[in-house]
Short mmCIF file of C-alpha atoms in Angstrom, two decimals:
data_model
loop_
_atom_site.label_atom_id
_atom_site.label_comp_id
_atom_site.label_asym_id
_atom_site.label_seq_id
_atom_site.Cartn_x
_atom_site.Cartn_y
_atom_site.Cartn_z
CA MET A 44 7.22 8.36 20.72
CA SER A 45 10.31 6.31 19.98
CA HIS A 46 12.81 7.28 17.30
CA VAL A 47 14.38 4.72 14.97
CA HIS A 48 16.62 4.79 11.91
CA GLY A 49 15.96 2.74 8.80
CA PRO A 50 18.90 0.75 7.39
CA GLY A 51 20.99 2.65 4.89
CA CYS A 52 19.28 5.97 5.58
CA ARG A 53 20.95 9.11 6.80
CA HIS A 54 20.78 9.74 10.53
CA GLY A 55 20.10 13.44 10.21
CA HIS A 56 16.35 13.02 9.91
CA HIS A 57 13.61 12.31 12.39
CA HIS A 58 11.71 9.03 12.46
CA GLY A 59 8.48 8.22 14.23
CA HIS A 60 7.00 4.80 14.80
CA ALA A 61 3.57 3.93 16.17
CA HIS A 62 1.15 1.04 16.14
CA GLY A 63 -2.47 1.67 15.28
CA ALA A 64 -5.15 0.46 17.60
CA HIS A 65 -6.25 -2.29 15.24
CA GLY A 66 -2.86 -3.74 14.39
CA GLN A 67 -2.94 -6.32 17.14
CA GLY A 68 -2.82 -9.48 15.02
CA PRO A 69 -5.39 -12.24 14.57
CA ALA A 70 -7.82 -13.26 17.24
CA HIS A 71 -7.20 -16.60 18.87
CA HIS A 72 -9.13 -19.39 17.15
CA ASP A 73 -7.59 -22.32 18.99
CA ARG A 74 -10.92 -23.91 19.91
CA ALA A 75 -12.25 -23.64 16.36
CA PHE A 76 -9.12 -25.29 14.95
CA ALA A 77 -9.10 -28.03 17.60
CA VAL A 78 -12.77 -28.89 17.10
CA GLY A 79 -12.40 -28.79 13.31
CA ILE A 80 -9.38 -31.12 13.35
CA VAL A 81 -11.00 -33.68 15.69
CA LEU A 82 -14.26 -33.74 13.74
CA ASN A 83 -12.50 -34.10 10.40
CA VAL A 84 -10.16 -36.88 11.60
CA LEU A 85 -13.21 -38.85 12.73
CA PHE A 86 -15.01 -38.12 9.48
CA VAL A 87 -12.01 -39.23 7.38
CA ALA A 88 -12.03 -42.59 9.16
CA VAL A 89 -15.78 -43.02 8.61
CA GLU A 90 -15.63 -41.88 5.00
CA ALA A 91 -12.66 -44.10 4.09
CA TRP A 92 -14.28 -47.16 5.70
CA PHE A 93 -17.63 -46.77 3.98
CA GLY A 94 -16.00 -45.69 0.73
CA TRP A 95 -14.05 -48.94 0.71
CA ARG A 96 -17.15 -50.98 1.64
CA ALA A 97 -19.27 -49.25 -1.02
CA ASP A 98 -16.46 -49.19 -3.61
CA SER A 99 -17.11 -45.48 -4.13
CA LEU A 100 -14.34 -43.42 -5.71
CA ALA A 101 -16.15 -40.23 -4.73
CA LEU A 102 -16.07 -41.19 -1.03
CA LEU A 103 -12.50 -42.52 -1.10
CA ALA A 104 -11.25 -39.48 -2.99
CA ASP A 105 -13.08 -37.10 -0.69
CA ALA A 106 -11.65 -38.97 2.32
CA GLY A 107 -8.18 -38.32 0.93
CA HIS A 108 -9.06 -34.70 0.36
CA ASN A 109 -10.44 -34.37 3.88
CA LEU A 110 -7.21 -35.87 5.20
CA SER A 111 -5.33 -33.11 3.40
CA ASP A 112 -7.77 -30.67 5.02
CA VAL A 113 -6.79 -32.02 8.43
CA ALA A 114 -3.16 -31.34 7.55
CA GLY A 115 -4.18 -27.92 6.27
CA LEU A 116 -6.07 -27.11 9.47
CA ALA A 117 -3.10 -28.22 11.55
CA LEU A 118 -0.78 -26.11 9.42
CA ALA A 119 -3.03 -23.06 9.69
CA TRP A 120 -3.37 -23.56 13.46
CA GLY A 121 0.39 -23.87 13.88
CA ALA A 122 0.94 -20.73 11.82
CA ALA A 123 -1.66 -18.81 13.82
CA PHE A 124 0.12 -19.83 17.02
CA ALA A 125 3.54 -18.92 15.59
CA ALA A 126 2.25 -15.50 14.56
CA ARG A 127 1.47 -14.76 18.23
CA LEU A 128 5.04 -15.42 19.39
CA ARG A 129 6.86 -12.34 20.60
CA PRO A 130 9.59 -10.76 18.46
CA THR A 131 13.20 -11.48 19.44
CA HIS A 132 16.59 -9.92 18.74
CA VAL A 133 17.07 -12.25 15.78
CA ARG A 134 13.44 -12.21 14.54
CA THR A 135 12.39 -8.63 15.03
CA TYR A 136 8.95 -9.18 13.44
CA GLY A 137 8.43 -12.49 15.23
CA TRP A 138 6.91 -15.34 13.20
CA GLN A 139 4.03 -13.45 11.59
CA ARG A 140 5.16 -14.45 8.09
CA ALA A 141 4.35 -18.07 9.03
CA SER A 142 0.65 -17.39 8.46
CA ILE A 143 1.36 -16.29 4.86
CA LEU A 144 3.52 -19.35 4.20
CA ALA A 145 0.84 -21.61 5.71
CA ALA A 146 -1.81 -20.14 3.41
CA LEU A 147 0.51 -20.69 0.43
CA ALA A 148 1.29 -24.26 1.50
CA ASN A 149 -2.41 -24.98 1.96
CA ALA A 150 -3.18 -23.77 -1.54
CA ILE A 151 -0.40 -25.89 -3.08
CA LEU A 152 -1.45 -28.93 -1.05
CA LEU A 153 -5.02 -28.65 -2.28
CA LEU A 154 -4.02 -28.21 -5.93
CA VAL A 155 -1.77 -31.30 -5.83
CA ALA A 156 -4.47 -33.38 -4.15
CA MET A 157 -7.06 -32.29 -6.69
CA GLY A 158 -4.73 -33.12 -9.57
CA ALA A 159 -4.42 -36.69 -8.28
CA LEU A 160 -8.19 -36.89 -7.77
CA ALA A 161 -8.94 -35.69 -11.30
CA LEU A 162 -6.52 -38.20 -12.83
CA GLU A 163 -8.12 -41.12 -10.99
CA ALA A 164 -11.63 -39.89 -11.84
CA VAL A 165 -10.84 -39.68 -15.56
CA GLN A 166 -9.51 -43.24 -15.50
CA ARG A 167 -12.59 -44.48 -13.65
CA LEU A 168 -14.93 -42.54 -15.95
CA GLY A 169 -13.84 -44.79 -18.84
CA ALA A 170 -15.03 -47.86 -16.93
CA PRO A 171 -17.75 -46.87 -14.46
CA HIS A 172 -19.33 -49.41 -12.15
CA PRO A 173 -22.20 -49.16 -9.67
CA GLY A 174 -21.75 -48.62 -5.95
CA ASP A 175 -23.85 -48.44 -2.81
CA ALA A 176 -25.65 -45.14 -3.35
CA VAL A 177 -27.47 -45.22 0.00
CA THR A 178 -24.19 -45.54 1.91
CA VAL A 179 -22.60 -42.79 -0.16
CA MET A 180 -25.53 -40.45 0.50
CA ALA A 181 -25.54 -41.15 4.26
CA VAL A 182 -21.80 -40.54 4.65
CA ALA A 183 -21.93 -37.43 2.47
CA ALA A 184 -24.80 -36.05 4.56
CA LEU A 185 -22.64 -36.49 7.65
CA GLY A 186 -19.92 -34.59 5.80
CA VAL A 187 -22.29 -31.68 5.20
CA LEU A 188 -22.89 -31.40 8.95
CA ILE A 189 -19.24 -31.77 10.03
CA ASN A 190 -17.72 -29.51 7.39
CA GLY A 191 -20.51 -26.98 7.78
CA LEU A 192 -19.91 -26.78 11.53
CA SER A 193 -16.14 -26.49 11.03
CA ALA A 194 -16.66 -23.67 8.52
CA ALA A 195 -19.05 -21.86 10.86
CA LEU A 196 -16.45 -21.92 13.65
CA LEU A 197 -13.89 -20.27 11.36
CA MET A 198 -16.24 -17.85 9.57
CA LYS A 199 -15.63 -14.81 11.78
CA GLY A 200 -11.84 -14.99 11.60
CA SER A 201 -11.88 -15.55 7.83
CA GLN A 202 -13.01 -11.97 7.22
CA ASP A 203 -9.70 -10.44 8.29
CA ASP A 204 -7.06 -13.18 8.08
CA LEU A 205 -5.94 -14.93 4.87
CA ASN A 206 -4.58 -17.90 6.81
CA ILE A 207 -7.90 -18.53 8.56
CA ARG A 208 -9.74 -17.77 5.31
CA GLY A 209 -7.85 -20.61 3.65
CA ALA A 210 -9.00 -23.05 6.34
CA PHE A 211 -12.56 -21.68 6.16
CA LEU A 212 -12.69 -22.06 2.37
CA HIS A 213 -11.60 -25.69 2.67
CA MET A 214 -14.39 -26.47 5.09
CA ALA A 215 -17.07 -24.50 3.23
CA ALA A 216 -16.12 -26.07 -0.11
CA ASP A 217 -16.21 -29.54 1.42
CA ALA A 218 -19.68 -28.93 2.81
CA LEU A 219 -20.93 -27.91 -0.64
CA VAL A 220 -19.18 -30.86 -2.29
CA SER A 221 -20.73 -33.29 0.18
CA LEU A 222 -24.11 -31.78 -0.60
CA GLY A 223 -23.41 -32.41 -4.28
CA VAL A 224 -22.54 -36.05 -3.54
CA VAL A 225 -25.92 -36.47 -1.81
CA GLY A 226 -27.61 -35.13 -4.93
CA ALA A 227 -25.58 -37.41 -7.21
CA GLY A 228 -26.52 -40.44 -5.09
CA ALA A 229 -30.18 -39.55 -5.38
CA LEU A 230 -29.88 -39.32 -9.18
CA TYR A 231 -28.11 -42.67 -9.29
CA LEU A 232 -30.92 -44.30 -7.33
CA ALA A 233 -33.50 -42.73 -9.65
CA PHE A 234 -31.83 -43.36 -13.02
CA GLY A 235 -29.01 -45.87 -12.45
CA TRP A 236 -26.27 -43.60 -13.83
CA ALA A 237 -23.08 -45.35 -12.69
CA TRP A 238 -20.89 -42.72 -14.33
CA LEU A 239 -22.10 -40.12 -11.85
CA ASP A 240 -19.56 -41.22 -9.20
CA PRO A 241 -16.38 -40.34 -11.17
CA LEU A 242 -18.14 -37.33 -12.68
CA VAL A 243 -18.88 -35.98 -9.20
CA SER A 244 -15.19 -36.55 -8.37
CA LEU A 245 -14.21 -34.38 -11.33
CA ALA A 246 -16.71 -31.74 -10.24
CA ILE A 247 -15.16 -31.83 -6.74
CA ALA A 248 -11.71 -31.24 -8.21
CA ALA A 249 -12.87 -28.39 -10.47
CA LEU A 250 -14.79 -26.65 -7.67
CA ILE A 251 -11.91 -26.81 -5.21
CA VAL A 252 -9.30 -25.71 -7.76
CA ALA A 253 -11.48 -22.71 -8.63
CA GLY A 254 -11.85 -21.81 -4.97
CA THR A 255 -8.18 -22.37 -4.20
CA TRP A 256 -6.77 -20.30 -7.06
CA GLY A 257 -7.53 -16.99 -5.35
CA LEU A 258 -5.91 -18.22 -2.13
CA LEU A 259 -2.79 -19.26 -4.05
CA ARG A 260 -2.59 -15.93 -5.88
CA GLN A 261 -3.07 -13.82 -2.74
CA SER A 262 -0.69 -15.80 -0.54
CA LEU A 263 2.02 -15.83 -3.24
CA HIS A 264 1.53 -12.08 -3.68
CA LEU A 265 1.98 -11.45 0.06
CA ALA A 266 4.95 -13.83 0.27
CA PHE A 267 6.79 -11.50 -2.12
CA ASP A 268 5.86 -8.39 -0.11
CA GLY A 269 3.08 -7.31 -2.45
CA VAL A 270 0.69 -4.56 -1.35
CA PRO A 271 -2.11 -6.35 0.56
CA GLU A 272 -5.51 -6.67 -1.09
CA GLY A 273 -7.78 -3.78 -0.17
CA VAL A 274 -4.94 -1.25 0.17
CA ASP A 275 -4.65 1.26 -2.69
CA LEU A 276 -1.05 2.52 -2.66
CA VAL A 277 -1.90 5.56 -4.80
CA GLU A 278 -4.68 6.51 -2.38
CA VAL A 279 -2.36 6.06 0.63
CA HIS A 280 0.24 8.27 -1.06
CA ALA A 281 -2.33 10.98 -1.82
CA TRP A 282 -3.64 10.91 1.75
CA LEU A 283 -0.15 11.25 3.23
CA ARG A 284 0.62 14.07 0.78
CA SER A 285 -2.54 15.91 1.88
CA GLN A 286 -1.49 16.09 5.54
CA PRO A 287 -0.70 19.58 6.92
CA GLY A 288 2.88 20.66 6.29
CA VAL A 289 3.75 17.77 3.96
CA ARG A 290 5.36 18.95 0.71
CA SER A 291 6.09 15.54 -0.80
CA VAL A 292 6.16 11.81 -0.03
CA HIS A 293 8.76 9.29 -1.17
CA ASP A 294 10.09 5.82 -0.32
CA LEU A 295 6.55 4.66 0.41
CA HIS A 296 6.32 0.91 1.04
CA VAL A 297 3.30 -1.11 2.17
CA TRP A 298 3.47 -4.86 2.81
CA ALA A 299 2.00 -7.59 5.00
CA LEU A 300 3.84 -8.70 8.12
CA GLY A 301 1.42 -11.62 8.32
CA THR A 302 -2.07 -12.40 7.10
CA SER A 303 -3.69 -9.88 9.42
CA ASP A 304 -1.11 -7.14 10.07
CA VAL A 305 -0.06 -4.52 7.49
CA ALA A 306 3.09 -2.40 7.73
CA LEU A 307 4.05 0.90 6.10
CA THR A 308 7.21 2.95 5.83
CA ALA A 309 7.36 6.39 4.24
CA HIS A 310 9.48 9.55 4.09
CA LEU A 311 7.56 12.81 4.48
CA VAL A 312 9.28 16.02 3.36
CA MET A 313 8.14 18.81 5.74
CA PRO A 314 10.15 22.04 5.21
CA ALA A 315 8.61 23.77 8.24
CA GLY A 316 10.27 21.32 10.60
CA HIS A 317 9.34 18.27 12.61
CA PRO A 318 5.60 18.50 13.48
CA GLY A 319 5.88 16.72 16.83
CA ASP A 320 4.55 13.51 18.28
CA ALA A 321 0.89 14.61 18.14
CA PHE A 322 1.12 14.71 14.33
CA LEU A 323 2.62 11.19 14.19
CA ILE A 324 0.00 9.79 16.56
CA ALA A 325 -2.82 11.30 14.49
CA LEU A 326 -1.18 9.98 11.32
CA ALA A 327 -0.99 6.45 12.75
CA ASP A 328 -4.63 6.65 13.85
CA GLY A 329 -5.69 7.78 10.39
CA LEU A 330 -3.73 5.00 8.67
CA VAL A 331 -5.28 2.26 10.79
CA HIS A 332 -8.84 3.52 10.44
CA ARG A 333 -8.74 4.51 6.76
CA PHE A 334 -6.48 1.77 5.38
CA ARG A 335 -6.19 -0.82 8.19
CA ILE A 336 -2.44 -0.26 8.29
CA GLY A 337 -1.52 -0.97 11.90
CA HIS A 338 2.29 -0.83 11.81
CA PRO A 339 3.44 2.52 10.32
CA THR A 340 6.97 3.90 10.48
CA ILE A 341 7.33 7.51 9.31
CA GLN A 342 10.55 9.42 8.61
CA ILE A 343 10.33 13.22 8.63
CA GLU A 344 12.73 15.12 6.36
CA ILE A 345 13.26 18.85 6.47
CA ASP A 346 15.04 19.39 3.17
CA GLY A 347 14.18 16.28 1.19
CA LEU A 348 17.76 15.78 0.04
CA PRO A 349 18.90 12.36 -1.20
CA ASP A 350 19.54 10.14 1.80
CA GLY A 351 20.95 6.98 0.25
CA CYS A 352 17.72 4.98 0.32
CA VAL A 353 16.57 3.07 -2.75
CA ARG A 354 13.70 4.87 -4.49
CA PRO A 355 10.59 3.00 -5.65
CA ALA A 356 8.61 4.13 -8.70
CA ARG A 357 7.37 7.67 -8.15
CA LEU A 358 3.67 8.11 -7.40
CA GLU A 359 3.50 11.89 -7.62
#
């Protein structure tokens, strides 16, 4: 077990650092990203062409949105790659934070694109005109297949990684939106409602903004070192306090290194003396299995005297 010293803390205490078995970072999803990007680039070209031919705002707007999705997929892929780069002497945590910033950038990109879409749709709603509903339905049906496949490729990784979840949500939302466009085209053919096209565009914007808001909130929270979703700091504190020989816990911090790796630092006051490496190994194992915290750093203190570190709000 290696021994390290936190910045600004007194050197007369013992520190232990260990990585849990599950703190190995995101799985590689290179193939899923590559396939998703290629399929969506081709679909953007098809959708823009037929949207122009059919004079359909819904298709043209969705082509623009899908182009932003291509950029989002590329951004997420680049961040996932950067997060796998090894730490260096000047970047001791590597580039893991890139995945958080990519998720945040994706959320902002989507919100801006949907704002532009909504503005154009409102203007067109005041003067609707008919389009080629059959073409719109055919292209939208192709979108259901392409976006659905792209989402399926990213589904597994989206469960544990906010960056991949952002890309997955884009694809899944697009598949549902395309399905809605097919339905709107069918209603237009049945009833001749020309105003359905801009109305569907507004529905697209509202649906994507609603789905993106959570991504924006979570990524912004993690960018400012907030406690990751699913980790209860009070519960972590209580669990550490309950360990044998621990009298008190202070300077407890939990934050995200990236979108799939959680770090913890804490000072444990243990008057009986340093418990040994076996205690630290068991502690790291418990943290990763109970709280999915895979990067813990623990400082053992014998007397619990002030050590110069900044104290957070007390939890005990």
